[in-house]
Coordinates of C-alpha atoms in Angstrom, one line a residue:
X147 CA -29.8 1.3 5.9
X148 CA -26.9 3.3 7.3
X149 CA -23.3 1.0 7.1
X150 CA -20.3 2.5 8.7
X151 CA -17.2 1.0 7.5
X152 CA -13.9 1.4 9.0
X153 CA -10.9 0.7 7.3
X154 CA -7.4 2.4 8.6
X155 CA -5.7 1.7 4.7
X156 CA -6.1 2.2 1.4
X157 CA -8.3 0.8 -0.6
X158 CA -6.3 -0.8 -3.3
X159 CA -3.2 -3.0 -3.3
X160 CA -3.2 -5.6 -0.3
X161 CA -6.6 -7.8 -0.3
X162 CA -8.1 -5.9 2.9
X163 CA -8.3 -2.5 0.9
X164 CA -10.0 -4.6 -2.3
X165 CA -12.3 -6.5 0.4
X166 CA -13.2 -2.6 2.3
X167 CA -13.6 -1.5 -1.7
X168 CA -15.5 -3.9 -3.2
X169 CA -18.1 -4.1 -0.1
X170 CA -19.0 -1.0 0.0
X171 CA -19.1 -1.0 -3.9
X172 CA -21.8 -3.4 -3.6
X173 CA -23.6 -2.3 -0.6
X174 CA -24.3 1.2 -3.1
X175 CA -25.2 -1.4 -5.9
X176 CA -27.9 -2.6 -2.7
X177 CA -29.5 0.8 -2.5
X178 CA -27.6 1.6 1.1
X179 CA -25.5 4.6 2.2
X180 CA -22.0 3.9 3.4
X181 CA -20.1 5.9 5.8
X182 CA -16.4 5.0 5.1
X183 CA -13.4 5.7 6.9
X184 CA -9.8 5.3 5.5
X185 CA -6.8 6.5 4.4
X186 CA -6.8 7.2 0.4
X187 CA -7.2 10.8 -0.6
X188 CA -7.1 9.2 -4.6
X189 CA -10.7 9.0 -5.1
X190 CA -10.9 9.6 -8.2
X191 CA -11.1 6.3 -10.1
X192 CA -13.8 4.6 -7.4
X193 CA -17.2 5.1 -9.1
X194 CA -19.2 4.4 -6.0
X195 CA -17.1 7.3 -3.2
X196 CA -19.9 10.2 -4.3
X197 CA -17.8 12.8 -1.8
X198 CA -14.9 12.5 0.5
X199 CA -14.2 14.7 3.8
X200 CA -10.5 15.8 5.3
X201 CA -10.2 16.4 9.2
X202 CA -8.5 18.9 10.5
X203 CA -5.2 18.2 12.8
X204 CA -7.7 17.8 15.8
X205 CA -10.1 16.0 14.0
X206 CA -13.0 18.2 14.5
X207 CA -14.0 19.8 12.1
X208 CA -14.4 18.8 8.0
X209 CA -13.5 20.6 4.4
X210 CA -14.6 18.1 1.2
X211 CA -12.0 17.9 -1.1
X212 CA -14.1 15.4 -3.8
X213 CA -17.5 15.4 -5.2
X214 CA -18.9 13.3 -8.1
X215 CA -21.7 12.2 -9.2
X216 CA -22.3 8.4 -8.9
X217 CA -24.4 5.3 -10.8
X218 CA -26.1 3.6 -8.0
X219 CA -28.8 4.3 -5.8
X220 CA -26.9 3.8 -2.3
X221 CA -24.3 6.7 -1.7
X222 CA -20.7 6.6 0.0
X223 CA -19.2 9.3 1.4
X224 CA -16.0 9.0 2.5
X225 CA -14.0 10.5 5.8
X226 CA -10.5 10.9 5.9
X227 CA -8.9 11.1 9.7
X228 CA -6.0 12.9 10.2
X229 CA -2.9 10.8 11.7
X230 CA 0.0 12.4 11.8
X231 CA 2.8 11.1 9.5
X232 CA 2.6 7.7 11.1
X233 CA 0.6 5.2 9.6
X234 CA 0.9 2.1 11.7
X235 CA 0.9 -1.5 9.9
X236 CA 1.0 -5.0 9.9
X237 CA 3.3 -5.8 7.7
X238 CA 6.5 -2.9 6.7
X239 CA 4.9 -1.1 3.6
X240 CA 5.7 2.0 1.6
X241 CA 3.3 4.8 1.8
X242 CA 3.4 8.3 0.3
X243 CA 2.2 10.3 2.7
X244 CA 3.0 8.2 5.9
X245 CA 6.0 6.9 7.4
X246 CA 4.7 3.0 7.9
X247 CA 5.3 1.4 11.5
X248 CA 5.2 -2.2 12.1
X249 CA 2.5 -2.7 15.6
X250 CA 5.7 -4.3 17.3
X251 CA 7.7 -1.8 17.5
X252 CA 5.5 1.8 18.0
X253 CA 5.0 2.2 21.6
X254 CA 1.9 2.1 23.4
X255 CA 1.9 6.3 23.8
X256 CA 2.9 6.8 20.3
X257 CA -0.7 4.0 19.8
X258 CA -3.4 6.1 22.3
X259 CA -2.4 9.1 20.3
X260 CA -3.4 7.1 16.5
X261 CA -6.4 5.8 18.7
X262 CA -7.5 8.6 19.4
X263 CA -7.3 10.6 16.4
X264 CA -9.0 8.3 14.3
X265 CA -11.5 7.8 17.7
X266 CA -12.7 12.2 17.7
X267 CA -12.9 11.8 13.5
X268 CA -15.5 9.2 13.5
X269 CA -16.9 10.4 16.7
X270 CA -17.6 13.7 15.1
X271 CA -19.4 12.1 12.2
X272 CA -21.7 9.0 14.3
X273 CA -22.6 12.4 16.7
X274 CA -24.7 13.8 14.0
X275 CA -25.4 10.2 12.7
X276 CA -25.3 7.3 14.2
X277 CA -24.7 4.4 11.9
X278 CA -27.6 1.2 11.9
X279 CA -23.8 -1.3 11.2
X280 CA -20.5 -0.5 12.2
X281 CA -18.4 -2.9 10.5
X282 CA -14.5 -2.5 11.5
X283 CA -12.1 -4.2 9.4
X284 CA -9.3 -6.2 10.9
X285 CA -8.9 -6.9 14.9
X286 CA -6.5 -4.1 15.5
X287 CA -6.4 -1.1 15.5
X288 CA -10.3 -0.2 13.8
X289 CA -12.4 -1.9 16.3
X290 CA -10.8 -0.1 19.5
X291 CA -11.6 3.2 18.0
X292 CA -14.9 2.6 16.8
X293 CA -16.5 1.2 19.8
X294 CA -14.3 4.4 21.6
X295 CA -16.3 6.4 19.2
X296 CA -19.7 4.5 19.8
X297 CA -19.2 4.9 23.8
X298 CA -22.4 6.6 24.7
X299 CA -24.5 5.5 21.5
X300 CA -26.9 3.4 21.4
X301 CA -28.5 1.0 18.9
X302 CA -25.4 0.2 17.2
X303 CA -24.6 -3.6 15.1
X304 CA -21.2 -3.5 15.7
X305 CA -19.1 -6.4 13.5
X306 CA -15.4 -7.3 12.8
X307 CA -13.5 -8.5 9.8
X308 CA -11.0 -10.9 11.3
X309 CA -8.9 -10.5 8.3
X310 CA -5.7 -12.7 8.9
X311 CA -2.2 -10.0 8.4
X312 CA -3.6 -7.7 11.8
X313 CA -3.5 -11.9 14.1
X314 CA -0.5 -13.3 12.4
X315 CA 1.7 -10.5 12.2
X316 CA 0.8 -8.3 15.1
X317 CA -2.0 -9.8 17.8
X318 CA 0.4 -13.0 18.2
X319 CA 3.8 -11.1 18.3
X320 CA 2.4 -8.3 20.7
X321 CA 1.3 -8.4 24.2
X322 CA 0.0 -4.3 23.0
X323 CA -1.5 -5.7 20.1
X324 CA -3.0 -8.4 22.6
X325 CA -4.8 -6.3 24.5
X326 CA -6.1 -3.7 22.3
X327 CA -8.0 -6.5 20.2
X328 CA -9.7 -8.4 23.3
X329 CA -10.8 -4.7 24.2
X330 CA -12.0 -4.0 20.9
X331 CA -13.2 -8.0 20.4
X332 CA -15.1 -7.9 24.0
X333 CA -17.2 -4.8 22.7
X334 CA -18.4 -6.7 19.2
X335 CA -21.4 -8.2 18.5
X336 CA -20.5 -10.5 15.3
X337 CA -17.1 -11.4 14.4
X338 CA -16.7 -12.2 10.5
X339 CA -14.5 -14.8 8.9
X340 CA -14.1 -15.8 5.7
X341 CA -12.7 -18.7 5.8
X342 CA -13.2 -22.1 8.1
X343 CA -9.8 -22.0 8.6
X344 CA -9.6 -18.4 9.7
X345 CA -12.0 -19.1 12.4
X346 CA -10.5 -21.9 13.7
X347 CA -7.2 -20.4 14.0
X348 CA -9.0 -18.0 15.5
X349 CA -10.6 -20.0 18.5
X350 CA -7.6 -22.0 18.7
X351 CA -5.9 -19.0 20.0
X352 CA -8.0 -16.6 21.7
X353 CA -10.3 -19.4 23.3
X354 CA -7.0 -20.3 25.6
X355 CA -6.6 -16.6 27.2
X356 CA -10.7 -15.2 27.5
X357 CA -14.1 -15.8 27.0
X358 CA -15.2 -13.6 23.6
X359 CA -19.0 -12.9 23.4
X360 CA -19.4 -12.2 19.8
X361 CA -21.7 -14.5 17.8
X362 CA -19.5 -16.0 14.9
X363 CA -19.8 -15.6 11.3
X364 CA -18.6 -17.0 8.3
X365 CA -18.8 -15.3 5.0
X366 CA -16.5 -15.8 2.5
X367 CA -14.5 -13.0 0.2
X368 CA -15.9 -11.8 -3.3
X369 CA -14.4 -11.0 -6.3
X370 CA -15.5 -8.3 -9.1
X371 CA -17.4 -10.2 -11.5
X372 CA -17.9 -7.6 -13.7
X373 CA -14.3 -6.1 -13.6
X374 CA -12.6 -9.7 -14.1
X375 CA -13.6 -11.7 -17.0
X376 CA -12.2 -13.9 -19.1
X377 CA -10.9 -13.4 -22.9
X378 CA -14.1 -13.4 -24.8
X379 CA -14.5 -15.3 -27.5
X380 CA -12.0 -15.1 -30.7
X381 CA -9.9 -12.4 -28.5
X382 CA -6.4 -12.7 -28.4
X383 CA -4.0 -12.5 -25.6
X384 CA -1.8 -10.4 -27.8
X385 CA -5.5 -7.6 -28.2
X386 CA -5.2 -7.7 -24.1
X387 CA -1.8 -6.9 -23.4
X388 CA -2.9 -3.9 -25.9
X389 CA -5.2 -3.1 -24.0
X390 CA -3.3 -3.1 -20.8
X391 CA -0.5 -1.5 -22.4
X392 CA -2.9 1.0 -23.3
X393 CA -3.5 1.6 -19.4
X394 CA -0.5 1.6 -18.1
X395 CA 0.3 4.6 -21.0
X396 CA -2.7 6.5 -20.0
X397 CA -1.1 6.3 -16.5
X398 CA 1.5 8.2 -16.3
X399 CA 1.8 8.1 -12.7
X400 CA 2.5 4.8 -12.7
X401 CA 5.8 5.2 -14.1
X402 CA 8.1 5.6 -11.7
X403 CA 11.5 4.0 -10.9
X404 CA 12.0 3.0 -7.3
X405 CA 15.9 2.8 -7.9
X406 CA 17.8 6.1 -9.6
X407 CA 19.7 4.8 -12.4
X408 CA 23.0 4.6 -11.0
X409 CA 21.9 2.3 -8.3
X410 CA 20.1 0.3 -9.9
X411 CA 23.6 -0.1 -11.9
X412 CA 25.2 -1.0 -8.6
X413 CA 22.5 -3.5 -7.7
X414 CA 22.8 -5.2 -10.9
X415 CA 26.7 -5.0 -10.2
X416 CA 26.2 -6.5 -6.7
X417 CA 24.2 -9.4 -7.3
X418 CA 25.8 -11.0 -10.3
X419 CA 29.6 -10.4 -8.5
X420 CA 29.3 -10.7 -5.0
X421 CA 29.6 -14.2 -2.8
X422 CA 26.5 -14.9 -1.0
X423 CA 28.2 -14.0 2.1
X424 CA 28.9 -10.8 0.9
X425 CA 25.4 -10.0 -0.6
X426 CA 24.2 -11.0 3.0
X427 CA 26.0 -7.4 4.5
X428 CA 24.2 -5.6 1.9
X429 CA 20.9 -6.6 2.9
X430 CA 19.3 -3.0 2.8
X431 CA 20.1 -2.3 -0.8
X432 CA 17.9 -5.5 -1.8
X433 CA 14.6 -4.1 0.1
X434 CA 15.0 -1.5 -0.9
X435 CA 14.8 -3.0 -4.2
X436 CA 10.9 -3.7 -4.2
X437 CA 10.5 -1.5 -1.3
X438 CA 7.3 0.5 -3.5
X439 CA 4.2 0.9 -5.0
X440 CA 6.3 0.7 -8.6
X441 CA 5.6 -0.5 -12.2
X442 CA 8.4 -0.4 -13.5
X443 CA 10.0 1.9 -16.2
X444 CA 10.7 -0.5 -19.1
X445 CA 7.5 -2.7 -18.5
X446 CA 6.4 -1.9 -21.9
X447 CA 9.7 -3.8 -23.4
X448 CA 9.8 -6.2 -21.5
X449 CA 5.5 -7.0 -22.2
X450 CA 6.5 -6.8 -25.5
X451 CA 9.1 -9.2 -25.2
X452 CA 6.8 -12.0 -24.0
X453 CA 5.0 -13.9 -27.3
X454 CA 1.6 -14.0 -25.6
X455 CA 0.1 -16.4 -28.1
X456 CA 3.1 -19.3 -28.4
X457 CA 4.7 -19.0 -24.9
X458 CA 3.7 -20.7 -21.4
X459 CA 2.8 -18.4 -18.8
X460 CA 3.1 -18.4 -15.9
X461 CA 1.9 -15.8 -13.4
X462 CA 2.4 -14.8 -10.2
X463 CA 0.9 -11.1 -8.4
X464 CA 0.8 -10.0 -4.8
X465 CA 3.2 -9.4 -2.7
X466 CA 7.4 -10.1 -2.7
X467 CA 8.2 -11.6 0.6
X468 CA 9.0 -14.7 1.6
X469 CA 6.3 -15.6 3.5
X470 CA 4.4 -15.9 -0.3
X471 CA 6.8 -18.4 -1.6
X472 CA 7.7 -17.1 -4.9
X473 CA 11.1 -18.6 -3.9
X474 CA 9.8 -22.3 -4.9
X475 CA 8.4 -21.4 -7.9
X476 CA 11.4 -19.4 -9.3
X477 CA 13.2 -23.1 -8.4
X478 CA 10.9 -25.6 -9.8
X479 CA 12.2 -23.7 -13.1
X480 CA 14.8 -25.9 -14.1
X481 CA 12.4 -28.9 -13.4
X482 CA 9.5 -27.0 -15.8
X483 CA 12.0 -25.3 -18.6
X484 CA 13.2 -28.9 -19.0
X485 CA 9.9 -30.2 -20.6
X486 CA 8.5 -27.0 -21.3
X487 CA 11.2 -24.6 -22.5
X488 CA 8.8 -22.1 -24.0
X489 CA 7.8 -21.1 -20.8
X490 CA 8.0 -17.5 -19.1
X491 CA 7.2 -16.7 -15.5
X492 CA 5.8 -13.7 -14.8
X493 CA 5.8 -12.0 -10.8
X494 CA 3.8 -8.6 -10.5
X495 CA 3.8 -7.5 -7.2
X496 CA 5.9 -5.4 -4.8
X497 CA 7.7 -5.8 -1.7
X498 CA 11.3 -5.9 0.5
X499 CA 11.8 -9.5 -1.3
X500 CA 12.5 -8.3 -4.8
X501 CA 16.4 -8.0 -4.3
X502 CA 17.0 -11.2 -3.3
X503 CA 14.7 -13.1 -5.2
X504 CA 16.4 -11.2 -8.5
X505 CA 19.4 -12.5 -6.9
X506 CA 18.2 -16.0 -6.8
X507 CA 17.3 -15.9 -10.4
X508 CA 20.9 -14.4 -11.2
X509 CA 22.2 -17.0 -9.4
X510 CA 20.5 -19.8 -11.3
X511 CA 21.4 -17.9 -14.6
X512 CA 24.4 -17.5 -14.2
X513 CA 24.9 -21.9 -12.6
X514 CA 26.7 -20.3 -9.2
X515 CA 25.4 -23.5 -7.1
X516 CA 27.4 -22.1 -4.2
X517 CA 25.7 -18.9 -4.2
X518 CA 22.3 -20.9 -4.0
X519 CA 23.1 -22.9 -1.9
X520 CA 24.0 -19.8 0.8
X521 CA 20.6 -18.1 -0.7
X522 CA 18.3 -21.3 0.4
X523 CA 20.2 -21.5 3.4
X524 CA 20.2 -18.4 4.9
X525 CA 17.3 -16.6 3.9
X526 CA 16.8 -14.5 6.7
X527 CA 20.1 -12.4 5.8
X528 CA 18.8 -10.8 3.1
X529 CA 15.2 -10.2 3.9
X530 CA 12.7 -9.8 6.5
X531 CA 10.1 -11.8 7.6
X532 CA 11.1 -15.4 6.9
X533 CA 9.5 -17.3 9.8
X534 CA 11.3 -20.4 11.0
X535 CA 10.7 -23.7 9.4
X536 CA 9.2 -22.3 5.9
X537 CA 13.0 -23.0 5.0
X538 CA 12.0 -27.0 5.2
X539 CA 9.7 -26.6 2.0
X540 CA 12.8 -26.2 -0.3
X541 CA 14.3 -28.9 1.6
X542 CA 13.9 -31.0 -2.2
X543 CA 15.9 -28.6 -4.5
X544 CA 18.6 -28.7 -1.4
X545 CA 19.0 -32.0 -1.4
X546 CA 19.6 -32.3 -5.3
X547 CA 22.3 -29.1 -4.9
X548 CA 23.7 -32.2 -2.6
X549 CA 24.3 -34.4 -5.0
X550 CA 27.1 -33.7 -7.2
X551 CA 25.8 -35.2 -10.5
X552 CA 22.0 -34.1 -10.0
X553 CA 23.3 -30.7 -9.2
X554 CA 25.1 -30.6 -12.1
X555 CA 22.1 -31.6 -13.7
X556 CA 19.9 -28.9 -12.6
X557 CA 22.4 -26.6 -12.9
X558 CA 22.9 -27.1 -16.9
X559 CA 19.1 -26.6 -17.8
X560 CA 19.1 -22.9 -15.7
X561 CA 22.4 -21.5 -16.9
X562 CA 22.2 -19.1 -19.8
X563 CA 17.9 -20.0 -19.8
X564 CA 16.5 -18.7 -15.7
X565 CA 16.8 -14.8 -16.0
X566 CA 15.5 -14.2 -19.5
X567 CA 12.2 -16.7 -18.6
X568 CA 12.2 -14.4 -16.0
X569 CA 9.8 -11.2 -15.6
X570 CA 9.5 -8.8 -13.3
X571 CA 6.9 -6.5 -13.8
X572 CA 6.5 -3.7 -10.5
X573 CA 3.5 -3.2 -9.2
X574 CA 0.3 -3.6 -10.7
X575 CA -3.2 -2.8 -9.6
X576 CA -6.7 -4.2 -10.2
X577 CA -7.3 -1.9 -13.2
X578 CA -4.3 -3.5 -14.9
X579 CA -4.1 -6.6 -13.4
X580 CA -7.6 -7.9 -14.9
X581 CA -6.0 -7.9 -17.9
X582 CA -2.8 -9.6 -17.7
X583 CA -4.5 -12.5 -15.3
X584 CA -6.8 -13.7 -18.5
X585 CA -3.2 -13.8 -20.4
X586 CA -2.1 -16.2 -18.3
X587 CA -2.2 -20.5 -19.0
X588 CA -2.1 -20.7 -15.0
X589 CA -1.7 -18.8 -12.2
X590 CA 0.6 -19.6 -9.3
X591 CA -0.1 -18.6 -5.6
X592 CA 2.7 -21.2 -3.4
X593 CA 1.9 -19.0 0.3
X594 CA 4.2 -20.8 2.6
X595 CA 2.5 -18.9 5.4
X596 CA -1.4 -18.6 6.9
X597 CA -3.5 -16.9 4.7
X598 CA -6.8 -15.3 5.3
X599 CA -8.9 -16.7 1.9
X600 CA -7.2 -17.5 -1.5
X601 CA -8.7 -14.1 -3.2
X602 CA -5.8 -14.8 -5.9
X603 CA -7.5 -18.2 -6.6
X604 CA -11.2 -16.8 -7.3
X605 CA -9.8 -13.6 -9.4
X606 CA -8.1 -16.4 -11.6
X607 CA -10.8 -18.4 -12.0
X608 CA -13.3 -15.2 -12.7
X609 CA -11.0 -14.9 -15.5
X610 CA -11.1 -18.7 -16.8
X611 CA -8.0 -19.2 -15.8
X612 CA -6.4 -22.2 -13.8
X613 CA -4.4 -21.1 -10.2
X614 CA -2.8 -23.8 -8.4
X615 CA -2.3 -22.9 -5.3
X616 CA -0.9 -24.2 -1.8
X617 CA -3.5 -26.3 -0.1
X618 CA -3.4 -24.8 3.6
X619 CA -5.4 -22.2 5.7
X620 CA -7.7 -19.9 4.1
X621 CA -6.2 -21.0 0.7
X622 CA -7.6 -24.9 1.4
X623 CA -11.2 -23.5 0.9
X624 CA -10.8 -21.8 -2.9
X625 CA -8.6 -25.0 -3.7
X626 CA -11.5 -27.4 -2.7
X627 CA -13.6 -25.2 -4.5
X628 CA -12.7 -25.8 -8.3
X629 CA -11.1 -29.2 -7.6
X630 CA -13.6 -30.5 -10.0
X631 CA -11.2 -28.6 -13.0
X632 CA -8.7 -31.4 -12.6
X633 CA -11.4 -33.9 -13.6
X634 CA -11.6 -33.0 -17.4
X635 CA -8.2 -34.1 -18.4
X636 CA -6.2 -37.5 -17.1
X637 CA -3.3 -35.4 -17.5
X638 CA -4.7 -32.8 -14.5
X639 CA -5.9 -36.0 -12.3
X640 CA -2.8 -37.0 -11.4
X641 CA -1.7 -33.7 -9.9
X642 CA -0.7 -33.8 -6.6
X643 CA -2.3 -30.9 -4.1
X644 CA 0.4 -28.3 -2.7
X645 CA 0.9 -29.7 0.9
X646 CA 3.6 -27.8 3.0
X647 CA 5.8 -30.6 3.1
X648 CA 9.4 -31.2 1.8
X649 CA 8.0 -32.4 -2.0
X650 CA 6.8 -28.8 -2.4
X651 CA 9.0 -27.7 -4.9
X652 CA 8.4 -31.1 -6.9
X653 CA 4.8 -31.0 -6.7
X654 CA 4.9 -27.5 -8.1
X655 CA 6.9 -28.5 -10.9
X656 CA 5.4 -32.2 -11.6
X657 CA 1.5 -29.8 -11.4
X658 CA 2.1 -26.9 -14.0
X659 CA 4.3 -29.6 -16.5
X660 CA 0.9 -31.8 -16.1
X661 CA -0.9 -28.4 -17.1
X662 CA 1.2 -28.0 -19.6
X663 CA 1.4 -31.0 -21.1
X664 CA -3.0 -31.3 -20.6
X665 CA -3.1 -28.3 -23.1
X666 CA -0.4 -29.5 -26.0
X667 CA -2.4 -32.7 -26.3
X668 CA -6.2 -31.4 -25.8
X669 CA -5.7 -28.2 -27.3
X670 CA -7.9 -25.1 -27.3
X671 CA -11.0 -27.7 -26.2
X672 CA -9.5 -27.9 -23.0
X673 CA -8.6 -24.0 -22.8
X674 CA -12.1 -23.4 -23.5
X675 CA -14.1 -26.3 -20.8
X676 CA -11.4 -24.8 -18.4
X677 CA -12.6 -20.7 -18.7
X678 CA -15.7 -21.7 -19.0
X679 CA -16.7 -24.0 -15.7
X680 CA -13.4 -21.7 -14.5
X681 CA -15.6 -18.7 -14.3
X682 CA -18.6 -20.7 -13.8
X683 CA -17.2 -21.5 -10.2
X684 CA -16.4 -17.7 -9.3
X685 CA -20.0 -16.4 -10.5
X686 CA -22.0 -18.9 -8.3
X687 CA -19.7 -19.3 -5.5
X688 CA -17.4 -16.0 -4.7
X689 CA -20.1 -12.8 -5.9
X690 CA -20.1 -9.4 -4.0
X691 CA -24.0 -9.4 -4.0
X692 CA -23.8 -13.0 -2.3
X693 CA -21.2 -11.1 0.1
X694 CA -23.2 -8.0 0.8
X695 CA -26.4 -9.8 1.4
X696 CA -25.0 -12.5 4.0
X697 CA -23.4 -9.3 5.8
X698 CA -27.2 -8.0 5.6
X699 CA -28.6 -10.6 7.5
X700 CA -26.6 -11.0 9.6
X701 CA -26.4 -7.1 10.9
X702 CA -30.6 -7.1 10.8
X703 CA -30.3 -10.1 12.6
X704 CA -28.1 -8.5 15.2
X705 CA -30.2 -5.0 15.4
X706 CA -33.1 -7.7 16.1
X707 CA -31.5 -8.7 18.8
X708 CA -30.5 -5.7 20.7
X709 CA -34.2 -4.7 19.7
X710 CA -35.0 -7.8 21.7
X711 CA -33.3 -6.9 24.7
X712 CA -33.8 -3.1 24.6
X713 CA -37.7 -4.1 25.3
X714 CA -37.3 -7.3 27.6
X715 CA -35.8 -4.2 30.2

């Protein structure tokens, strides 16, 4: 089968990028030929891409810039449309080759130019080789230019994968984006949802606006079970971290500093000495701290400082954004450290909330109660994408801080203790994450905003590590899939699900303390049992082979329907 996969972004970093990468690889493994459209040009490390072509400024002609032999029966050719310098995005991000602009802030004229550039590139390919199936990722803008490129070319099945970010951050907030979404959705033969939650969310919104006739399909995302795997029998965490450090060392380009040394010193001085009100006037500086996909230049020193064998390791990885709920892990730390002082929180990622998060850590470490309360009460003054009402989930701690005696005890535990217990690493791609995840005792994903799918939890399971995720939206189905792990020990049975309510911070700290207590009580026996059972859950439910097979089955069914309609006419 000839399959076109349309994705207007890179192939690494975010959930949808990784989704596209892994789906394409599995389709090639299964023997199908893939035409991949994206904006990634650093393709050396993708084992499934046989060749790649870059379009000229008119998107009419192309030149080959990458070629290599691949080990799979199916072959993938990658095509990079020329879209100019502006890249429409759902959430503000940094790209080396583009100026990323949120879709909600782009003019219709500029959006049409972007769509037309992509359409011309796709059209140039499709006129030579019409695909049997076209899989568009996100409900804007890929389905729009894919459908326009296929206009007049009959017989191609058009599927759209409804990832969550385009819906929540663009379509819900822009009439222009909504209209484009309707154009693409009305042309689709099938809509693929990663979870039943995302399907219900979609239907609740669109059923009141328009009748979408495309058949709806539920196909969960998968994980690279060959790339993500647990510690092997007899393998120590230190050995795995050594391999991680060797990988970092071999990728010298990763070691970029996202702030000049002088600016970095100014930042440290600012968050240490300024009041909350004074910091609110420096929002741009705070947001600039983590706004770049770079690993920290002192990452080796940070990794060596951690006692991987004897400390309790809590790991978060993903974007540094308010919506990811990272601040709620940080403010839960005093409660965790009080019972488990030998605990380290490792925060891997990038994003514009890093400056705010580091300021939060600093306020705790200095015992600055006034600054801490200001940071928690007015988060929107220091970062973007603070969703209304999400501050409610920190209410339990804010209530404690208003009680002088309770606040005194809380700050006593935090003062001089938190900063050394929190490690920011900067960005790590999945080639590095696969070696750090198995070295964690708990992977924590405390998102407070709707998520399409709980990929972090699935990757933790693949690595044999217990995940703790908030219980909502697309995370729910993943949490439900591993709830049997909590039956393995009495300490785990009492853990409350991390529902989005005012007790979230309390339940995060209690849950983590319960897990660490269980490990202390049962030792290596429980660790090995969870490692084995978690891995089995992932292999049985979330392999990319099962995902690709379901795509192919659905596509074949739609192809037969099209043929049937054609014969009837």
